[in-house]
Coordinates of C-alpha atoms in Angstrom, one line a residue:
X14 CA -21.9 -2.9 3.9
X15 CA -25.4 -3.4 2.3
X16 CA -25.5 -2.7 -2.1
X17 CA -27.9 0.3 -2.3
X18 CA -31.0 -1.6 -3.8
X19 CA -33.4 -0.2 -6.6
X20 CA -36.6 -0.9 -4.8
X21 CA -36.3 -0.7 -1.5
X22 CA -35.1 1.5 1.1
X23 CA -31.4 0.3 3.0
X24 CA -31.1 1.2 6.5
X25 CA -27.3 1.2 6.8
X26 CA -25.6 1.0 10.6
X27 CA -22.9 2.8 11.1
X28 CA -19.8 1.2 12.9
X29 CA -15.8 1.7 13.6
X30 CA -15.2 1.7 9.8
X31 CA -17.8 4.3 9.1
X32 CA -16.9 6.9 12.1
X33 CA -16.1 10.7 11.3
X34 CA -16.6 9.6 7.5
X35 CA -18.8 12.6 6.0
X36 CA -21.8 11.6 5.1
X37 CA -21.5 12.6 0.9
X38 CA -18.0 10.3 1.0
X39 CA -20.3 7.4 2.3
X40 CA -23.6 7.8 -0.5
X41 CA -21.0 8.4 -3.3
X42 CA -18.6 5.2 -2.0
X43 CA -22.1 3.5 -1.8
X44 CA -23.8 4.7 -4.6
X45 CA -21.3 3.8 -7.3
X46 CA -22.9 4.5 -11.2
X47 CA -25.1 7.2 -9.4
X48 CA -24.6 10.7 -10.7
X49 CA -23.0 12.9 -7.9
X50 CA -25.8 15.6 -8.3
X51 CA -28.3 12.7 -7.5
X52 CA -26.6 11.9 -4.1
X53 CA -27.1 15.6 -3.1
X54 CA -30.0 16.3 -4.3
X55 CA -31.5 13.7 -2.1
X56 CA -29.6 14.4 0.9
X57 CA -31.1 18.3 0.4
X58 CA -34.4 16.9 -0.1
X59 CA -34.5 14.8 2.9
X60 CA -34.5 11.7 1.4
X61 CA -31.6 10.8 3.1
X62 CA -31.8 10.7 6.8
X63 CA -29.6 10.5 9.6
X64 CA -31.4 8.3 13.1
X65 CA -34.8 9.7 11.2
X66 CA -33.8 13.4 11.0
X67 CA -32.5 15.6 7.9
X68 CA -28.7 16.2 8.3
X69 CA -25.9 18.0 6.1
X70 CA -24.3 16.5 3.3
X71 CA -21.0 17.2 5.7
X72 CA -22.3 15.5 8.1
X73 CA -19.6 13.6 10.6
X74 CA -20.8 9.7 11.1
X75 CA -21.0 8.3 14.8
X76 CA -20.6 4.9 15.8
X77 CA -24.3 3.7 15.9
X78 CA -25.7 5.7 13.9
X79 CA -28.5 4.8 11.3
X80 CA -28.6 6.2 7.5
X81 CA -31.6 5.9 5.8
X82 CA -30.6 5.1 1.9
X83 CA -33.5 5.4 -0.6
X84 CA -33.9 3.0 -3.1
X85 CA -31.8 4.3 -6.2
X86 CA -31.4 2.9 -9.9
X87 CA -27.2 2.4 -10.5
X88 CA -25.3 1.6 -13.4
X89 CA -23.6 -1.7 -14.1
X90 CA -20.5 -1.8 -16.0
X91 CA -20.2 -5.4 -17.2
X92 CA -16.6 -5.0 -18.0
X93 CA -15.6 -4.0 -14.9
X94 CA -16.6 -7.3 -13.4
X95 CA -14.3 -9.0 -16.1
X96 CA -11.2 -6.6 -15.1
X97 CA -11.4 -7.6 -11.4
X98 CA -11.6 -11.4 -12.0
X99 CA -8.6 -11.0 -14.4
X100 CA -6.8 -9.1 -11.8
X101 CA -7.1 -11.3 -9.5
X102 CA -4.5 -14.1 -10.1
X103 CA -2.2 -10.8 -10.5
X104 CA -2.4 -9.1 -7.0
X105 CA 0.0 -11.5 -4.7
X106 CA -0.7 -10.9 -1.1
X107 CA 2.3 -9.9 0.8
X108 CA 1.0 -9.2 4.2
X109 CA -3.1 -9.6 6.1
X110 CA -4.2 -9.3 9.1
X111 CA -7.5 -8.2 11.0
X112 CA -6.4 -4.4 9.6
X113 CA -4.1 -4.3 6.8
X114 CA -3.7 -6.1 3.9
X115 CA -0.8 -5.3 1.9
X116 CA -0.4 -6.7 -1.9
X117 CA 2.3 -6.5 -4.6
X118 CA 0.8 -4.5 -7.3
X119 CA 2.0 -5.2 -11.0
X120 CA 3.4 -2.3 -13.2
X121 CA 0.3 -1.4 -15.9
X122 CA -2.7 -1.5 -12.8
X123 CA -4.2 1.7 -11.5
X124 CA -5.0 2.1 -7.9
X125 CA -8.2 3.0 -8.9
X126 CA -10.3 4.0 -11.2
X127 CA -10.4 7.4 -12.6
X128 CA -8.4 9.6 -14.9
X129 CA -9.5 7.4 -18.0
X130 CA -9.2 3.9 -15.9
X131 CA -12.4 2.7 -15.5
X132 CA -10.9 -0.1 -12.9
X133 CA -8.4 -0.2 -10.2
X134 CA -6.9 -2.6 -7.4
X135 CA -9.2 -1.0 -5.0
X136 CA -12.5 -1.6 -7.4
X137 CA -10.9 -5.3 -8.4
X138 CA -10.3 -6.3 -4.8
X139 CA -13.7 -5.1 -3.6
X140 CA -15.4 -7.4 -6.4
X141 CA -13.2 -10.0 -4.6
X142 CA -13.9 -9.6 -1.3
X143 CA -17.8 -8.6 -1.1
X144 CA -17.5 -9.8 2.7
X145 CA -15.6 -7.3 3.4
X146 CA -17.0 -3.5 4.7
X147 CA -14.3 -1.7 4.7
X148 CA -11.1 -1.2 2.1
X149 CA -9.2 1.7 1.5
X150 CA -6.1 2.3 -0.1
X151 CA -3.3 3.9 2.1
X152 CA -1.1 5.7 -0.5
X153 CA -0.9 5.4 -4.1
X154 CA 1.3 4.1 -7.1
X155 CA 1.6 5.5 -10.7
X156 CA 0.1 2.4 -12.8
X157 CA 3.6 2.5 -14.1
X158 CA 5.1 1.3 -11.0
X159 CA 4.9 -2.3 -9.1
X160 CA 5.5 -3.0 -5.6
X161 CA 4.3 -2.4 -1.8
X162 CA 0.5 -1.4 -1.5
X163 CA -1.7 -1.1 1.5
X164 CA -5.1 -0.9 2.0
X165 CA -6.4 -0.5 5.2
X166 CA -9.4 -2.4 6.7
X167 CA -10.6 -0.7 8.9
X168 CA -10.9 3.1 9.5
X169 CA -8.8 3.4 12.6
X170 CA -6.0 1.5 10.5
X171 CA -6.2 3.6 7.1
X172 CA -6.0 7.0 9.4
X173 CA -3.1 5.8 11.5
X174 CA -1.5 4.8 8.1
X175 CA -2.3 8.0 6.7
X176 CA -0.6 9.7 9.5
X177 CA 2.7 7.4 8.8
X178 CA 3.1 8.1 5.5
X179 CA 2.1 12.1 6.4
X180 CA 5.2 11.7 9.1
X181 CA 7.6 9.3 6.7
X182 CA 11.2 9.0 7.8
X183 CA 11.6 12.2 8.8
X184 CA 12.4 11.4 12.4
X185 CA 11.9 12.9 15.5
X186 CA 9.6 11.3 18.3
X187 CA 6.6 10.4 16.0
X188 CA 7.2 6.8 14.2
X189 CA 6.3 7.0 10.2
X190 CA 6.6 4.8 7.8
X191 CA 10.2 4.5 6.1
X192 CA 9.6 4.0 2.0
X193 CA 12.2 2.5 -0.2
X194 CA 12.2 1.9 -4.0
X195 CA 14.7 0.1 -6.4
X196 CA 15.3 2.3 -9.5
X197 CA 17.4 1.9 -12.6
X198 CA 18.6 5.5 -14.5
X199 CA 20.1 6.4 -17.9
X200 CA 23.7 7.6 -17.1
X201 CA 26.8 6.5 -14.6
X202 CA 25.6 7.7 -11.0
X203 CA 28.9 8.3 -8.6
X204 CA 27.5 9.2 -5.2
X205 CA 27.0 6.4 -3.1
X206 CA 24.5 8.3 -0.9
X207 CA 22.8 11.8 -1.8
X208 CA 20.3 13.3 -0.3
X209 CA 18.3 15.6 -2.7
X210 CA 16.1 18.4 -1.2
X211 CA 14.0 20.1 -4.5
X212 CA 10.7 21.4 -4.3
X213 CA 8.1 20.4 -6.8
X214 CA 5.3 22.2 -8.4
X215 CA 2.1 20.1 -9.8
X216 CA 0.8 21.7 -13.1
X217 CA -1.2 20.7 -15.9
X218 CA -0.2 20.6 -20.0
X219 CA -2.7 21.8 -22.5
X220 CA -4.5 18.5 -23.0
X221 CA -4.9 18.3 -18.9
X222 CA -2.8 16.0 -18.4
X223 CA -1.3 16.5 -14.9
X224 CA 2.9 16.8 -14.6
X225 CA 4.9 17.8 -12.2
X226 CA 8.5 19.9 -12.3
X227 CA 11.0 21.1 -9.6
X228 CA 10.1 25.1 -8.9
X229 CA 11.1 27.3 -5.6
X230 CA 7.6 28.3 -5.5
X231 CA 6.3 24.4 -5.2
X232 CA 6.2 21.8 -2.2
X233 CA 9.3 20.9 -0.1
X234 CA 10.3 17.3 -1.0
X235 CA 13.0 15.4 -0.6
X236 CA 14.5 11.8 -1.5
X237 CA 17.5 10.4 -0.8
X238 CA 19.3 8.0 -2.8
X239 CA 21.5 5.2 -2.5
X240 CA 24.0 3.7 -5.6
X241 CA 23.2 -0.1 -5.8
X242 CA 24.9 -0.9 -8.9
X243 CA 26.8 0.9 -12.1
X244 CA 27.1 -0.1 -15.7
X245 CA 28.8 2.2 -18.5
X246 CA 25.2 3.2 -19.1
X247 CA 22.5 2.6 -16.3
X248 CA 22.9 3.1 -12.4
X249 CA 20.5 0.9 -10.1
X250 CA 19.6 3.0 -7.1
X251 CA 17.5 3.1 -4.1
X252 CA 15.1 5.5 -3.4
X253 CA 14.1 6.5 0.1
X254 CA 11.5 8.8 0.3
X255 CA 11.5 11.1 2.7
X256 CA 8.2 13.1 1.6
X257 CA 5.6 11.6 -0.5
X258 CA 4.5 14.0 -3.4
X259 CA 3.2 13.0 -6.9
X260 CA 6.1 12.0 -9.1
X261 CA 9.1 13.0 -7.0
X262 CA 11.2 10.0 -7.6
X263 CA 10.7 10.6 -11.3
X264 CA 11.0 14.5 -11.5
X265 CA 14.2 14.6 -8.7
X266 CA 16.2 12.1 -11.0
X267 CA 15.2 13.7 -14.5
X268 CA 15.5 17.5 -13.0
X269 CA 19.6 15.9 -11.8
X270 CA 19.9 14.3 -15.7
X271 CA 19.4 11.0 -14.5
X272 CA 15.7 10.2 -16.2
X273 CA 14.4 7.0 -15.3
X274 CA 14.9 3.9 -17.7
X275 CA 11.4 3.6 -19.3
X276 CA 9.4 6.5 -18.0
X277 CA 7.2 8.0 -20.6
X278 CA 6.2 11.3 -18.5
X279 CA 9.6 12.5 -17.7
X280 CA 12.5 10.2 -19.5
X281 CA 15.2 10.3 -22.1
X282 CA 12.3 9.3 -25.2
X283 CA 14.8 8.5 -27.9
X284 CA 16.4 6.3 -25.5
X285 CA 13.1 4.8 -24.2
X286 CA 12.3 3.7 -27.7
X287 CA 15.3 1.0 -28.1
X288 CA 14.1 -0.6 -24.6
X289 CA 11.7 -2.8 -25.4
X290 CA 13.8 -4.7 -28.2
X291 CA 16.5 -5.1 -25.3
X292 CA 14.2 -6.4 -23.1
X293 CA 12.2 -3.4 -21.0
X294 CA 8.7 -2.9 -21.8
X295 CA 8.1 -0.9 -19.1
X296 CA 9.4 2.2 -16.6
X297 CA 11.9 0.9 -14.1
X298 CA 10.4 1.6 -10.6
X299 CA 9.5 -1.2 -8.2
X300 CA 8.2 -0.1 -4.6
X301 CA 10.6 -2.3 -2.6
X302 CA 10.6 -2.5 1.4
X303 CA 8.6 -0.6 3.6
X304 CA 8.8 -0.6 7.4
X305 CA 6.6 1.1 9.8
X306 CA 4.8 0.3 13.0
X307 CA 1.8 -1.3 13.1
X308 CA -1.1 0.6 13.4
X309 CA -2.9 -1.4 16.0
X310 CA -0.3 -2.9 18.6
X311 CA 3.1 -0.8 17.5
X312 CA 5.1 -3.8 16.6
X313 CA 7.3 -3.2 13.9
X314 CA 6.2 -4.2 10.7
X315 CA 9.0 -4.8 8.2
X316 CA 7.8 -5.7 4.2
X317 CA 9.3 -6.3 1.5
X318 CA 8.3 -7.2 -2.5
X319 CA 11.1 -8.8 -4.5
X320 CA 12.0 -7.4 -8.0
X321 CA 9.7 -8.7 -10.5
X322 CA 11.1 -11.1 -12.6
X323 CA 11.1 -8.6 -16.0
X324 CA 13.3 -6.2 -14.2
X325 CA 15.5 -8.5 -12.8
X326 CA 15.6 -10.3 -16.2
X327 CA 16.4 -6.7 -17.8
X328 CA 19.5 -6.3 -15.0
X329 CA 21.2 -9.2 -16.3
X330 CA 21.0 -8.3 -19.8
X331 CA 23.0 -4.9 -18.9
X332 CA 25.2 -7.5 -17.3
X333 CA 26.0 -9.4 -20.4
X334 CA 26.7 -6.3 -22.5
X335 CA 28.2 -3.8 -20.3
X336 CA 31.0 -3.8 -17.4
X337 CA 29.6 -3.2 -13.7
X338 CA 32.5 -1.2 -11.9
X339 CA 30.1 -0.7 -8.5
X340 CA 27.8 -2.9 -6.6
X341 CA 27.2 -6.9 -6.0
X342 CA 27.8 -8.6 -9.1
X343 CA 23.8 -8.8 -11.1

């Protein structure tokens, strides 16, 4: 996809990646540093044209078509082109093909940038990969968490994916994507499987910051878990989701008193303060396997991203301290 260009116009053809994209989504992906009241205001006053005719800012993109793109002054962020050379020796590629790419995103890294990060995977892996037209992320991560990430790359892909994860694991004769996460709680966990079904209600604190708590009055979600391994004080679990809403790992285990080891939003705090000097300096919550069909010839797709080395590190220091009474010996 052409850069928009200060001094001279950009006739921009519209292809598979584009197609039933609204036209605002495209100038504000394009136009990056332009203000958002710019981009409509010159849709409104024509500037902006559709095959040489004045069109709605919702306008639905057709294979073929032609956008006419005046020539507009954007803003450069230098940093930003630091941040996505540095995170480049960071993002391991797990899986690419002609549609999907799939990386193993560290713990720290925003998906994007927004809500005070100025720079994401998305942004870093753009700067990487100016070749490419197309790149969308699939789901999202908290920055807190590492693990599975897919971006699609190309339109038909990201939408089937979208559908996926819309479907998950909750069966029946559509095929969507089956989630799993390795997770490691304050407190001795006895179930070996139990499936928790607690809706969860987003809400923001006085600064507007956004949180998340279990409510009747909030969206159905549900997780099931799986015991992995006990201490005296921790439980590894896995976590398969079954929906996909903000925070549900974190706010189903702290709502049953099991808060994640590490998690500044919704953990035990006193406890989360002697962590680091033990050897976690960050929240425990690695986006593990994830199997799903693949979006363009149905094949299974089956990935996995191994426990980073911290975590696993942090696993055998419980080890050398504490007795594990469940689970393959650590």
């Amino acid at each position: 996809m052409a850069e928009v260009s200060k001094s001279s116009v950009i006739q921009e053809l519209i292809t598979e990646n584009e197609h039933g994209q609204r036209l605002d989504n495209l100038l504000l992906k394009k136009c990056k540093g332009v203000p958002k009241s710019h981009v409509y205001s010159i849709v409104r006053s024509g500037q902006v044209r559709v095959n040489g005719r004045r069109v709605a800012v919702s306008y639905r993109l057709q294979i073929g078509d032609v956008v006419r793109i005046p020539p507009m002054r954007t803003a450069q962020v230098e940093q930003e082109v630091v941040d996505g050379a540095a995170l480049k020796a960071q993002l391991p590629v797990v899986y690419e093909d002609e549609g999907l790419l799939v990386v193993d995103k560290p713990a720290g890294l925003a998906v994007h940038g927004g809500s005070g990060e100025s720079f994401g995977v998305i942004e870093a892996l753009r700067r990487q990969r100016p070749q490419a037209r197309f790149l969308e992320l699939a789901h999202r991560l908290d920055r807190e968490t590492s693990g599975l990430l897919l971006i699609g790359k190309k339109r038909s892909v990201l939408l089937a994916l979208h559908q996926m994860f819309r479907v998950g694991a909750r069966g029946g004769s559509e095929r969507g994507a089956d989630k799993r996460y390795q997770v490691l709680v304050a407190g001795r966990w006895m179930d070996p499987v139990r499936k928790v079904r607690l809706p969860l209600l987003k809400y923001l604190l006085p600064s507007g910051e956004r949180r998340v708590r279990v409510a009747d009055e909030g969206k159905a979600a549900h997780t099931v878990f799986r015991l992995l391994a006990r201490w005296e004080h921790f439980s590894l679990l896995e976590a398969e989701l079954k929906t996909g809403r903000t925070h549900q790992i974190r706010v189903h285990l702290a709502h049953l008193g099991f808060p994640i080891a590490g998690d500044e939003k919704y953990g035990d705090f006193a406890r989360n303060r002697t962590l680091p000097r033990e050897g976690l300096k960050r929240m425990f919550l690695h986006a593990w396997k994830m199997a799903l069909p693949h979006p363009l010839d149905g094949r299974e797709l089956v990935l996995e991203a191994a426990l980073p080395s911290a975590l696993t590190q942090f696993l055998r220091t419980i080890s050398t301290k504490e007795r594990q009474d469940y689970g393959e010996p650590v």
